[in-house]
mmCIF file with all atom_site columns, C-alpha atoms and ligand atoms in Angstrom:
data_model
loop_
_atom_site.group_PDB
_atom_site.id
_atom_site.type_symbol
_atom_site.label_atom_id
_atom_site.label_alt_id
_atom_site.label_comp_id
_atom_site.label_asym_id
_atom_site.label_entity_id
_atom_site.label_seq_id
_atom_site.pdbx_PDB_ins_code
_atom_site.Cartn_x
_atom_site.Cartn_y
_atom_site.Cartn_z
_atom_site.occupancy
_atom_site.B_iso_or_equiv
_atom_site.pdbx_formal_charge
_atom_site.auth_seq_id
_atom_site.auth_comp_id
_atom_site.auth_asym_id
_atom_site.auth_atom_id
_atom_site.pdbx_PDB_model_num
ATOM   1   C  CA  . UNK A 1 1   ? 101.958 42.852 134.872 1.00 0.00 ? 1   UNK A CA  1
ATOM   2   C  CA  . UNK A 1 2   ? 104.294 39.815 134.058 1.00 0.00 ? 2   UNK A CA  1
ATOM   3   C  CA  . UNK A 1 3   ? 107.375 40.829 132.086 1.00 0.00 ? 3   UNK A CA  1
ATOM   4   C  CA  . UNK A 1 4   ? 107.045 40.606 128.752 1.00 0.00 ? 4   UNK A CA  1
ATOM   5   C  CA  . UNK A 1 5   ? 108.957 37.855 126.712 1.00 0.00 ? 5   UNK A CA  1
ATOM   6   C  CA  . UNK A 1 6   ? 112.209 38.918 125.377 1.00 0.00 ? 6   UNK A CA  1
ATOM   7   C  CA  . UNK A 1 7   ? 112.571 41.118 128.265 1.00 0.00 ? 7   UNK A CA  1
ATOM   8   C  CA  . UNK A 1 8   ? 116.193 41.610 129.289 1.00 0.00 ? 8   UNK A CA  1
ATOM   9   C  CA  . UNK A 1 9   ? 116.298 43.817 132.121 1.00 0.00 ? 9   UNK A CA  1
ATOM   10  C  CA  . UNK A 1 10  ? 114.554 47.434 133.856 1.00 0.00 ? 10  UNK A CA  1
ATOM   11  C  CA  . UNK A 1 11  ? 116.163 50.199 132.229 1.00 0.00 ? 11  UNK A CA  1
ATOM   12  C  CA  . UNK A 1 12  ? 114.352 52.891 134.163 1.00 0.00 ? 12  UNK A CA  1
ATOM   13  C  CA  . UNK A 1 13  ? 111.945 51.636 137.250 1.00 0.00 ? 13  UNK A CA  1
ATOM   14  C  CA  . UNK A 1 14  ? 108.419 52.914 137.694 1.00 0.00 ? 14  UNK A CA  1
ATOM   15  C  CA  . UNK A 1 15  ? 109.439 55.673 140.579 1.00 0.00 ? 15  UNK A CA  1
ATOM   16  C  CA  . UNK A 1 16  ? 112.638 56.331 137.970 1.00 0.00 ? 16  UNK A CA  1
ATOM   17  C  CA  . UNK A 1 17  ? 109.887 57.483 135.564 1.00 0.00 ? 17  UNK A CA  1
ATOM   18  C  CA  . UNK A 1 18  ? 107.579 59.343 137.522 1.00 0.00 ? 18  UNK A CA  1
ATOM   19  C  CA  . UNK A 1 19  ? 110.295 61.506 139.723 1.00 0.00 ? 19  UNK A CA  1
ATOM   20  C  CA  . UNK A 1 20  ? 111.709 62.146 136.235 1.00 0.00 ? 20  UNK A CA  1
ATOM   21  C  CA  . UNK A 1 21  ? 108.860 63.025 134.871 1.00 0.00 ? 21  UNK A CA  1
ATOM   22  C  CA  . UNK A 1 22  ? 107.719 65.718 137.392 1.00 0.00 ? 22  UNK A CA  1
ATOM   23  C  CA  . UNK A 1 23  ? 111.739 67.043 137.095 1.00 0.00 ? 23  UNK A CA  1
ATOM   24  C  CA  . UNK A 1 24  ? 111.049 68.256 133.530 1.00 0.00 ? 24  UNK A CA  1
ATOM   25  C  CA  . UNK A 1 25  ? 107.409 69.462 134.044 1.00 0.00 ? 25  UNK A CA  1
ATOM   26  C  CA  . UNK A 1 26  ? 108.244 71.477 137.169 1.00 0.00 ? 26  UNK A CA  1
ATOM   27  C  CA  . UNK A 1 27  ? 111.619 72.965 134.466 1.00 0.00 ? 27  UNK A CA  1
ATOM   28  C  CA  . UNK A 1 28  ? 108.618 73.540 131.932 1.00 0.00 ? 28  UNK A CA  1
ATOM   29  C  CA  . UNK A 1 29  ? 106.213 75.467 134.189 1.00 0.00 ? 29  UNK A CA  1
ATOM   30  C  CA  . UNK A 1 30  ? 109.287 78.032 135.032 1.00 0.00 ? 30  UNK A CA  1
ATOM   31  C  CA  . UNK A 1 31  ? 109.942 78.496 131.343 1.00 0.00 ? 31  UNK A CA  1
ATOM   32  C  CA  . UNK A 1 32  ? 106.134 79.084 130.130 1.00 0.00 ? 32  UNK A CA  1
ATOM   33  C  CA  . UNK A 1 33  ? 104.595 80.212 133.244 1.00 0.00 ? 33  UNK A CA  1
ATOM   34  C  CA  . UNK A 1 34  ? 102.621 83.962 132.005 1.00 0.00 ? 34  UNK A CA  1
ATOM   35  C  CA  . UNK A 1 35  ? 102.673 82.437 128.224 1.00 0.00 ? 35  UNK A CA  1
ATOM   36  C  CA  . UNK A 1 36  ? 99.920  80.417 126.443 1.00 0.00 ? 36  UNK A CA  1
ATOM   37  C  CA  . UNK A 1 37  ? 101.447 77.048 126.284 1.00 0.00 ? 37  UNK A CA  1
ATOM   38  C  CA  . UNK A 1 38  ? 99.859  74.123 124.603 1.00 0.00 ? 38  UNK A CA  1
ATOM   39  C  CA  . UNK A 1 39  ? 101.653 70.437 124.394 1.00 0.00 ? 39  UNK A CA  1
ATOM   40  C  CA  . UNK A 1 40  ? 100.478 68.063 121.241 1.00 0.00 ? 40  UNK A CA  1
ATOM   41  C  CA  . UNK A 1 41  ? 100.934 64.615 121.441 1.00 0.00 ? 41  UNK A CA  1
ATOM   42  C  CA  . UNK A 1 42  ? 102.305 62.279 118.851 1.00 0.00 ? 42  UNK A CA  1
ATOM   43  C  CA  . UNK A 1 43  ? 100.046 59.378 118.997 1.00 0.00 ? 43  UNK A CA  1
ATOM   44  C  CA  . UNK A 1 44  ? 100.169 56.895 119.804 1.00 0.00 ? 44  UNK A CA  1
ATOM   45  C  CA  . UNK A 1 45  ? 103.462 56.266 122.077 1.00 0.00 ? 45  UNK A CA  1
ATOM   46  C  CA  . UNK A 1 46  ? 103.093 60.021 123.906 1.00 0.00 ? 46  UNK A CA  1
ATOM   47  C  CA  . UNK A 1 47  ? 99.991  59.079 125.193 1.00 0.00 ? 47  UNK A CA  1
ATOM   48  C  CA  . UNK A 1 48  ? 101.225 57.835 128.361 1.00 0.00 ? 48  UNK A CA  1
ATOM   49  C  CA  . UNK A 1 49  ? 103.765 60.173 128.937 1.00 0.00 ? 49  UNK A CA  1
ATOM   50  C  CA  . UNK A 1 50  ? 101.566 63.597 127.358 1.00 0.00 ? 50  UNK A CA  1
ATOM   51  C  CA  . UNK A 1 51  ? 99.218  62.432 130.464 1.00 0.00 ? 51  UNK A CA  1
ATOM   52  C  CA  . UNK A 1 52  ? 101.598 62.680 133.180 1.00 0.00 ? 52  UNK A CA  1
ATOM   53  C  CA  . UNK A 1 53  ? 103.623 64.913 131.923 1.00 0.00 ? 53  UNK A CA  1
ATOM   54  C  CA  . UNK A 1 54  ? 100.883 67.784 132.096 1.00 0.00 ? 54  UNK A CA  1
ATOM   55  C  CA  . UNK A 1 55  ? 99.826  66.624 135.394 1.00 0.00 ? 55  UNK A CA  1
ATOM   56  C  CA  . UNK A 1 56  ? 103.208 67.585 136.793 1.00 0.00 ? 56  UNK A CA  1
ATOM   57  C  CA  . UNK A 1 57  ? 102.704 71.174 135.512 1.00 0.00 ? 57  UNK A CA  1
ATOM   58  C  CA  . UNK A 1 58  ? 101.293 73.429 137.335 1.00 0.00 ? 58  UNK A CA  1
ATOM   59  C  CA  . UNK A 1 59  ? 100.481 76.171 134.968 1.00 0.00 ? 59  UNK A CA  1
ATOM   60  C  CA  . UNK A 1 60  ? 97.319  75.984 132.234 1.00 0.00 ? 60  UNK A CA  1
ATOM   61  C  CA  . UNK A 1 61  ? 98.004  74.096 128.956 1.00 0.00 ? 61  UNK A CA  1
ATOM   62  C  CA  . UNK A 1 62  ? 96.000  72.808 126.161 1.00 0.00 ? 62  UNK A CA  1
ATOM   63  C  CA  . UNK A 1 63  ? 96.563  69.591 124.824 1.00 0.00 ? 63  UNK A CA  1
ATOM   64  C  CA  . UNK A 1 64  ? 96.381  68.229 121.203 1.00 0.00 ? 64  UNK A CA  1
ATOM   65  C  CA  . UNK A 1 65  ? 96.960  65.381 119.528 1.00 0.00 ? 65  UNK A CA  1
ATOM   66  C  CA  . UNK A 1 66  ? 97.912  64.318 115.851 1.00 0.00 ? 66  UNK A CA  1
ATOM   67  C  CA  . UNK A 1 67  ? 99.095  60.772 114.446 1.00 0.00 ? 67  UNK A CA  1
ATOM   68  C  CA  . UNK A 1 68  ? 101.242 60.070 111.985 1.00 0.00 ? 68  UNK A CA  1
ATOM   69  C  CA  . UNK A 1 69  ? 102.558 57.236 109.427 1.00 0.00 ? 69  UNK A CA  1
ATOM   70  C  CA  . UNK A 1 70  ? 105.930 56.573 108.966 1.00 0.00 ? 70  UNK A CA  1
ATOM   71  C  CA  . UNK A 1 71  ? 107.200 53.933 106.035 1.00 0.00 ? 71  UNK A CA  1
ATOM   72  C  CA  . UNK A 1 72  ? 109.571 51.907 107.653 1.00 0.00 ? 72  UNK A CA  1
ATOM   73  C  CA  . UNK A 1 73  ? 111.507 50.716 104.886 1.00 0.00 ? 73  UNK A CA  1
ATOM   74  C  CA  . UNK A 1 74  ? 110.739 53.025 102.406 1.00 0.00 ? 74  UNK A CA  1
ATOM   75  C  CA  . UNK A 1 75  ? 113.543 55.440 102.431 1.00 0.00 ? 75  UNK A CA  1
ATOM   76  C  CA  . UNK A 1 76  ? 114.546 57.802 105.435 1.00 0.00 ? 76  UNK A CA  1
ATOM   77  C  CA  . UNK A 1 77  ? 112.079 60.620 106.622 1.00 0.00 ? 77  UNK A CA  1
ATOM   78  C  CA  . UNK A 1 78  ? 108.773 59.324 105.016 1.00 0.00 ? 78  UNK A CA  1
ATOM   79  C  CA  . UNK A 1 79  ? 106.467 60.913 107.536 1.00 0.00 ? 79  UNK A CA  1
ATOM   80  C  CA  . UNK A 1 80  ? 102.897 61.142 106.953 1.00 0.00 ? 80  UNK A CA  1
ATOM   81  C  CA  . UNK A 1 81  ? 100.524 63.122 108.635 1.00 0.00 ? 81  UNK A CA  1
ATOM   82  C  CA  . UNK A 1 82  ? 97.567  60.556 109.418 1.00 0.00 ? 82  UNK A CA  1
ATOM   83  C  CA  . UNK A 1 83  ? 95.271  62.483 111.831 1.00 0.00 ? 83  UNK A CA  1
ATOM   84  C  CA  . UNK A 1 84  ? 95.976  66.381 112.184 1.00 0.00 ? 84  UNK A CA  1
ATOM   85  C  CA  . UNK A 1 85  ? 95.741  68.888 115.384 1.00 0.00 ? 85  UNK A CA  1
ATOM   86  C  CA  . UNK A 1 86  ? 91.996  69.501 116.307 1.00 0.00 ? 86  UNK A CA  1
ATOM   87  C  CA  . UNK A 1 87  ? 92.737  73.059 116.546 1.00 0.00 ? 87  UNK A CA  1
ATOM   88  C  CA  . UNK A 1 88  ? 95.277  75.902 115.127 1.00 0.00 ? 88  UNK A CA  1
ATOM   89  C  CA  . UNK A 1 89  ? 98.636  76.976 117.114 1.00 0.00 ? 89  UNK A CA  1
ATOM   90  C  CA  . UNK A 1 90  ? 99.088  80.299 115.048 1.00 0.00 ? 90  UNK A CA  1
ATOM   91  C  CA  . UNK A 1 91  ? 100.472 82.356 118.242 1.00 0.00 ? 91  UNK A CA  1
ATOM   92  C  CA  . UNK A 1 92  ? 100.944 79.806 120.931 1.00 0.00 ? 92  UNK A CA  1
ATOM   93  C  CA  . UNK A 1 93  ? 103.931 78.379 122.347 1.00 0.00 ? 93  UNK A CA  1
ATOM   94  C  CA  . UNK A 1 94  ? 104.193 74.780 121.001 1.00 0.00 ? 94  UNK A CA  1
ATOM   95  C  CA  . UNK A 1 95  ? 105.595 71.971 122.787 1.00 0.00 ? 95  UNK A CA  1
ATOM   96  C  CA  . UNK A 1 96  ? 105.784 68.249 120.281 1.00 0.00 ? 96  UNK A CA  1
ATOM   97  C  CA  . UNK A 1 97  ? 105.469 65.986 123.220 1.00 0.00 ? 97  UNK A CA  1
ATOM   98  C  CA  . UNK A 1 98  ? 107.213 62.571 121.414 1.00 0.00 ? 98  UNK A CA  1
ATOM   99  C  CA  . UNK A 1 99  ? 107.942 58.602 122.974 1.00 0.00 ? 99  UNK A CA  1
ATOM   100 C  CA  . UNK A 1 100 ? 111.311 58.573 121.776 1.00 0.00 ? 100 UNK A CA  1
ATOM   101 C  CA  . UNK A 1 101 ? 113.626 60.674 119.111 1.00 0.00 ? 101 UNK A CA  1
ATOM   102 C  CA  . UNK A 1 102 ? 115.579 58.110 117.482 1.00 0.00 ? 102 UNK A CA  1
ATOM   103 C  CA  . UNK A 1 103 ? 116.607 58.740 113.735 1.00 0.00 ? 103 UNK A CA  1
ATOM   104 C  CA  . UNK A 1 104 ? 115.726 62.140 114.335 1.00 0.00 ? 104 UNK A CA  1
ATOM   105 C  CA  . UNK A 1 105 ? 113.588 62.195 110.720 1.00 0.00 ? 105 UNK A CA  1
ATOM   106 C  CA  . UNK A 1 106 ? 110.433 62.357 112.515 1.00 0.00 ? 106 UNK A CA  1
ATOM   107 C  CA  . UNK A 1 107 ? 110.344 65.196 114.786 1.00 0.00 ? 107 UNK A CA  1
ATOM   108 C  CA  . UNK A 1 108 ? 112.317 67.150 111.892 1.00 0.00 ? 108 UNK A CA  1
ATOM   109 C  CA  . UNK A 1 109 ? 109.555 67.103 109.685 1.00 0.00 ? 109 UNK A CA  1
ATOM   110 C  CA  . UNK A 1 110 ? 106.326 67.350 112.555 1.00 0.00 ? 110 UNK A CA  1
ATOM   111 C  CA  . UNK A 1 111 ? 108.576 70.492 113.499 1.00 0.00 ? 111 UNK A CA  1
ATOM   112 C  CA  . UNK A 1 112 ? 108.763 71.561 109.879 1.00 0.00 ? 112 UNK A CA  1
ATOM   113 C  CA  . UNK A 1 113 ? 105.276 71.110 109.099 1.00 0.00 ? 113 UNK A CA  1
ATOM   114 C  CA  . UNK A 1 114 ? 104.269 72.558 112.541 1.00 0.00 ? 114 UNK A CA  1
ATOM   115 C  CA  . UNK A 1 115 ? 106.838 75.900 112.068 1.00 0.00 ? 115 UNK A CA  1
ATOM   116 C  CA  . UNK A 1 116 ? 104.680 76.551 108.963 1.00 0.00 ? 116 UNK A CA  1
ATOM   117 C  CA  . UNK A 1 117 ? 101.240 77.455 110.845 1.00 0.00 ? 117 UNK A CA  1
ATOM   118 C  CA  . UNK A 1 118 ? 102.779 79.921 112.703 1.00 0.00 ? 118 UNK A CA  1
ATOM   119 C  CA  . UNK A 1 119 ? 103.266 78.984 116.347 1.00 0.00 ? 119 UNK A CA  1
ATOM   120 C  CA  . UNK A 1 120 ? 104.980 82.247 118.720 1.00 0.00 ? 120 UNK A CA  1
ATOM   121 C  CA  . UNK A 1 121 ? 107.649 79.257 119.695 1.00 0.00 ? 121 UNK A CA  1
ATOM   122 C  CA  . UNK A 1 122 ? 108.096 75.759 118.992 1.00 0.00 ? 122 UNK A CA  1
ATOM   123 C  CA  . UNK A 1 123 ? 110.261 72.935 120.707 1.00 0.00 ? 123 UNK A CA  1
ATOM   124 C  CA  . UNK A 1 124 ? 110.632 68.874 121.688 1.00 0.00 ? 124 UNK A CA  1
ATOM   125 C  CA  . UNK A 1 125 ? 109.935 67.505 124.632 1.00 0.00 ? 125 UNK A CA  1
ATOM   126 C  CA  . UNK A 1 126 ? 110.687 63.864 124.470 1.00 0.00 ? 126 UNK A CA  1
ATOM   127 C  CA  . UNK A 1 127 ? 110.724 60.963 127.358 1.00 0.00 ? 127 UNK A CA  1
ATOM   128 C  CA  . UNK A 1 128 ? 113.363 58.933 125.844 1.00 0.00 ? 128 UNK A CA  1
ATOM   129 C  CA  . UNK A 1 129 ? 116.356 60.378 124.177 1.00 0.00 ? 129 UNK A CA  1
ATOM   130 C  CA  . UNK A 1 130 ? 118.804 57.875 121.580 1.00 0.00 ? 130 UNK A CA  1
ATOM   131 C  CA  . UNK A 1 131 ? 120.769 60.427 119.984 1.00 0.00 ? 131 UNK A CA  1
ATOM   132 C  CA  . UNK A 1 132 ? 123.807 58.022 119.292 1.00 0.00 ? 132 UNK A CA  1
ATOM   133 C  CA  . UNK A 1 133 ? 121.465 56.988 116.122 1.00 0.00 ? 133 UNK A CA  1
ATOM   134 C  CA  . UNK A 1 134 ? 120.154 60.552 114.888 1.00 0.00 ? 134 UNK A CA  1
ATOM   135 C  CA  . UNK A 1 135 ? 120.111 60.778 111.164 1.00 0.00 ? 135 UNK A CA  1
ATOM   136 C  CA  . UNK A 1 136 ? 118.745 64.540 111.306 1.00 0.00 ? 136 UNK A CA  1
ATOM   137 C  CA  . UNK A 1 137 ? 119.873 67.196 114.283 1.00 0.00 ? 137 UNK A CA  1
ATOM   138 C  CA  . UNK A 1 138 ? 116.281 67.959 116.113 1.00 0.00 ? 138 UNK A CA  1
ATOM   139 C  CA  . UNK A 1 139 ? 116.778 70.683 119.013 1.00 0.00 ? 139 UNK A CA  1
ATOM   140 C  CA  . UNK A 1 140 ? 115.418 68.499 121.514 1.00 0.00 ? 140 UNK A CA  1
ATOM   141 C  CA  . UNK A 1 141 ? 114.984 71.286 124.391 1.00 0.00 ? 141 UNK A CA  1
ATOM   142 C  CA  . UNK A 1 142 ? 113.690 68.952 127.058 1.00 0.00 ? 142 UNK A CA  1
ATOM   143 C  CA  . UNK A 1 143 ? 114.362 64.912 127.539 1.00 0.00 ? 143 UNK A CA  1
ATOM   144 C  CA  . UNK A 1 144 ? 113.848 62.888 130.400 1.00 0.00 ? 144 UNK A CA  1
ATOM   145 C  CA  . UNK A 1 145 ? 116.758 60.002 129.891 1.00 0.00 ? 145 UNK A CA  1
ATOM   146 C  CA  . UNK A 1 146 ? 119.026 59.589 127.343 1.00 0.00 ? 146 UNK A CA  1
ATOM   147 C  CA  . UNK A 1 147 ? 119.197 56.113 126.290 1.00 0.00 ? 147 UNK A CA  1
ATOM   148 C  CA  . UNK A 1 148 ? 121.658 53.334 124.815 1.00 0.00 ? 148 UNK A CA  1
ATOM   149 C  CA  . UNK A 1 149 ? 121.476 51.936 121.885 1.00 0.00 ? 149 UNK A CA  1
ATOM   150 C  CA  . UNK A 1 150 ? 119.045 48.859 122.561 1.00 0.00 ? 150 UNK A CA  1
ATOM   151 C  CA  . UNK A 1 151 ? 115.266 48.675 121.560 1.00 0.00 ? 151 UNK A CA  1
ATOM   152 C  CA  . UNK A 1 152 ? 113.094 49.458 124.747 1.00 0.00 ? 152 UNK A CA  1
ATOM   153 C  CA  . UNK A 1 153 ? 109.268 49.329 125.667 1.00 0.00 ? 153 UNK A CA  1
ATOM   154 C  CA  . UNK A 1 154 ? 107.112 50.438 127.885 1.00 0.00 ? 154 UNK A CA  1
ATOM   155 C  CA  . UNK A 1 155 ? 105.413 53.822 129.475 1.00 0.00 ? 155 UNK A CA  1
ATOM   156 C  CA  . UNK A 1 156 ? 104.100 54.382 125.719 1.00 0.00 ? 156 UNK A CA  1
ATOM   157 C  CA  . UNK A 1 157 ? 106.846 52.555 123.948 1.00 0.00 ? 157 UNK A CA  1
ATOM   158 C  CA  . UNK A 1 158 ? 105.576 49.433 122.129 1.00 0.00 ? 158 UNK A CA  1
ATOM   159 C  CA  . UNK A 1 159 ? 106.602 46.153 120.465 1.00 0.00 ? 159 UNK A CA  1
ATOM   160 C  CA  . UNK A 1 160 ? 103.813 45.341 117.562 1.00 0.00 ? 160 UNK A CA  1
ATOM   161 C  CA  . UNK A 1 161 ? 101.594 47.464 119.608 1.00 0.00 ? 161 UNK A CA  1
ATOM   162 C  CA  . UNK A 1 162 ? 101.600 45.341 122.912 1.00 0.00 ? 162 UNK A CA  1
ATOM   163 C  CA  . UNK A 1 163 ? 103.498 46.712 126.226 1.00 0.00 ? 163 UNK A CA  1
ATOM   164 C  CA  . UNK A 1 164 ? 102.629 50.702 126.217 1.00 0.00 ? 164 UNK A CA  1
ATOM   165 C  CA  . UNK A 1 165 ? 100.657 50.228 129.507 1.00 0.00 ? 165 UNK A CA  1
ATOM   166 C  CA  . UNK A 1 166 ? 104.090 48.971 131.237 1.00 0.00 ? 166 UNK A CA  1
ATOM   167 C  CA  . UNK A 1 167 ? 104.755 51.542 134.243 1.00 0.00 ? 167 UNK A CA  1
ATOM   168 C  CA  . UNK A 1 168 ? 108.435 51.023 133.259 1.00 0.00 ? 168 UNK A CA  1
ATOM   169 C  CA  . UNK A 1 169 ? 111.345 51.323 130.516 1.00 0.00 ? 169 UNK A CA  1
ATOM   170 C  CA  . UNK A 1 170 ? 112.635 48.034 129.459 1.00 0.00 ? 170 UNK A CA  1
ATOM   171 C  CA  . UNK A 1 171 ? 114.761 46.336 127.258 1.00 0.00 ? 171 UNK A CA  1
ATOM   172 C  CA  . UNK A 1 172 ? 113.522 43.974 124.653 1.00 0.00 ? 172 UNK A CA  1
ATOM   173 C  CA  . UNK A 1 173 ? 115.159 41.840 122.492 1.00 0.00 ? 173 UNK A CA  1
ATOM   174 C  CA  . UNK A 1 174 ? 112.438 41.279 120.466 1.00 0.00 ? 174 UNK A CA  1
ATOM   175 C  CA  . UNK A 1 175 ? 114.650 38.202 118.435 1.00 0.00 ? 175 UNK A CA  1
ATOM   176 C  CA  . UNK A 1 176 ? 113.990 36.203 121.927 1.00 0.00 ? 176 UNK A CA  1
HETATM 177 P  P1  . IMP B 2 .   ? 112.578 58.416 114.557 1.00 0.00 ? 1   IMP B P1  1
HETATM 178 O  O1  . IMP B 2 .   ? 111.808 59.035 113.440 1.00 0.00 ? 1   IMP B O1  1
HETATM 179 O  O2  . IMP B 2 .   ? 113.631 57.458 114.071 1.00 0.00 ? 1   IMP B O2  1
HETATM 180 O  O3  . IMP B 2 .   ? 113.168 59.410 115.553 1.00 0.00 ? 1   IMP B O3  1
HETATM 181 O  O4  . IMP B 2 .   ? 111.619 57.368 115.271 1.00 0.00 ? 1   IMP B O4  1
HETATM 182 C  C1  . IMP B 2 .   ? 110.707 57.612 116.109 1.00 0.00 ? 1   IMP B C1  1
HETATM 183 C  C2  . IMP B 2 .   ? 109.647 56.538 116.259 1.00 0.00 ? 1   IMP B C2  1
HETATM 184 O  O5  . IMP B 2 .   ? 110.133 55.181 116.133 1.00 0.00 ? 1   IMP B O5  1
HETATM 185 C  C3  . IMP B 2 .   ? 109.182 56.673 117.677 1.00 0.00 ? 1   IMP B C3  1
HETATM 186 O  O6  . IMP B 2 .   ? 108.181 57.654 117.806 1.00 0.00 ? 1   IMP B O6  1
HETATM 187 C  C4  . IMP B 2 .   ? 108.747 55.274 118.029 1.00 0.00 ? 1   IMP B C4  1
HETATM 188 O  O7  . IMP B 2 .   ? 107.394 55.086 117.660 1.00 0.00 ? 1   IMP B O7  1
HETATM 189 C  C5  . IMP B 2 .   ? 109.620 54.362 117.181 1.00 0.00 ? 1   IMP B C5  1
HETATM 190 N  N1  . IMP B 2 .   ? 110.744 53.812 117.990 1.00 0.00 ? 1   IMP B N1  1
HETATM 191 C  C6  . IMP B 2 .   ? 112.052 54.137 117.897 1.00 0.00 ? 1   IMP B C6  1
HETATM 192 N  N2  . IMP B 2 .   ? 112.797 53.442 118.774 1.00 0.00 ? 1   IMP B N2  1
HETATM 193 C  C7  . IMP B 2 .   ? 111.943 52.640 119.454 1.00 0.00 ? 1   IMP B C7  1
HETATM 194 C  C8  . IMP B 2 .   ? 112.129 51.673 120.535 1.00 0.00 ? 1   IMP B C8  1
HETATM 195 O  O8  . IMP B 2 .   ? 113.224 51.414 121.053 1.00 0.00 ? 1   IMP B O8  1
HETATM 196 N  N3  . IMP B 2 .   ? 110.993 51.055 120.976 1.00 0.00 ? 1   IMP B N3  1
HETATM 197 C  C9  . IMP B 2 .   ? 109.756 51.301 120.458 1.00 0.00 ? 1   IMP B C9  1
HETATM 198 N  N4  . IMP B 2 .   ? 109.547 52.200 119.466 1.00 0.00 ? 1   IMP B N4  1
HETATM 199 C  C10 . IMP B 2 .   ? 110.635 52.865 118.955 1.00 0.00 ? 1   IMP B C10 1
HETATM 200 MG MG1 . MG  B 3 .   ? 105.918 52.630 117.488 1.00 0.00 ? 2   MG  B MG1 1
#
């Protein structure tokens, strides 16, 4: 695909992303292997990386998925949940598979809401990392990168909803 307009430069390459990737899944399948692990998706931007991320470990794990609203705008931390989990976690050990923690204010309340319905363990696996601008300490027990503070896209990460299907992390500067 062409680079997208406003791109600055490859933050993280294709091969970058995928040899990451299977890093973190191969740490995840020693910590759960023997448990009853099931990863849930924020939707949309985990989609991509929920995908390959469970290919790359080698232990069983159920997927879910649930969607949320956030109010840009609106104050700090107004999280709503749009489209819940299919199925309960009561018992299970609970990885949030998220795109990016950023502020912080959304995985602190999916992991408050989520510590409610009684999961054995819960933590945050997250692709991208920008903890220079977190608003709210999240345990974030897994990340692939930590990044600077620049908007990127791609591998899940949008710009009004266009460049998720890039195999790579860029930078945008979506003024351009
Ligand atoms: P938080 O609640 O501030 O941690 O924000 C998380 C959400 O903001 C992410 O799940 C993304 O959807 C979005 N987001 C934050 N930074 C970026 C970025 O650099 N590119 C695209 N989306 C972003
Ligand atoms: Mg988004």
């Amino acid at each position: 695909m062409n680079a997208p307009p406003g791109m600055e430069r490859v933050l993280f390459s294709e091969e970058q992303v995928a040899a990451r990737i299977r890093e973190v899944g191969a740490a995840i399948a020693e910590k759960y292997r023997g448990r009853d692990l099931k990863l849930i998706g924020v939707l949309k931007g985990a989609v991509f990386f929920l995908t390959e991320l469970a290919r790359a470990i080698d232990i069983p794990v159920q997927i879910d998925f649930l969607a949320i609203s956030s109010f840009a705008g609106h104050g700090p931390g107004l999280v709503r949940i749009e489209k819940d989990l299919d199925e309960p976690i009561e018992g299970q050990d609970v990885l949030l598979i998220e795109d990016i923690v950023d502020t912080g204010l959304t995985a602190h309340y999916l992991l408050r809401t989520l510590a409610g319905r009684g999961p054995q363990s819960l933590a945050i696996c997250t692709l991208l990392d920008r903890s220079i601008r977190r608003i709210v300490q999240v345990p974030v027990e897994f990340r692939c990168f930590e990044i600077p503070d620049r908007f990127v896209v791609g591998c899940g990460l949008d710009f009004k909803q266009l460049y998720r299907n890039l195999r790579y992390i860029a930078v945008m500067n979506p003024e351009r």
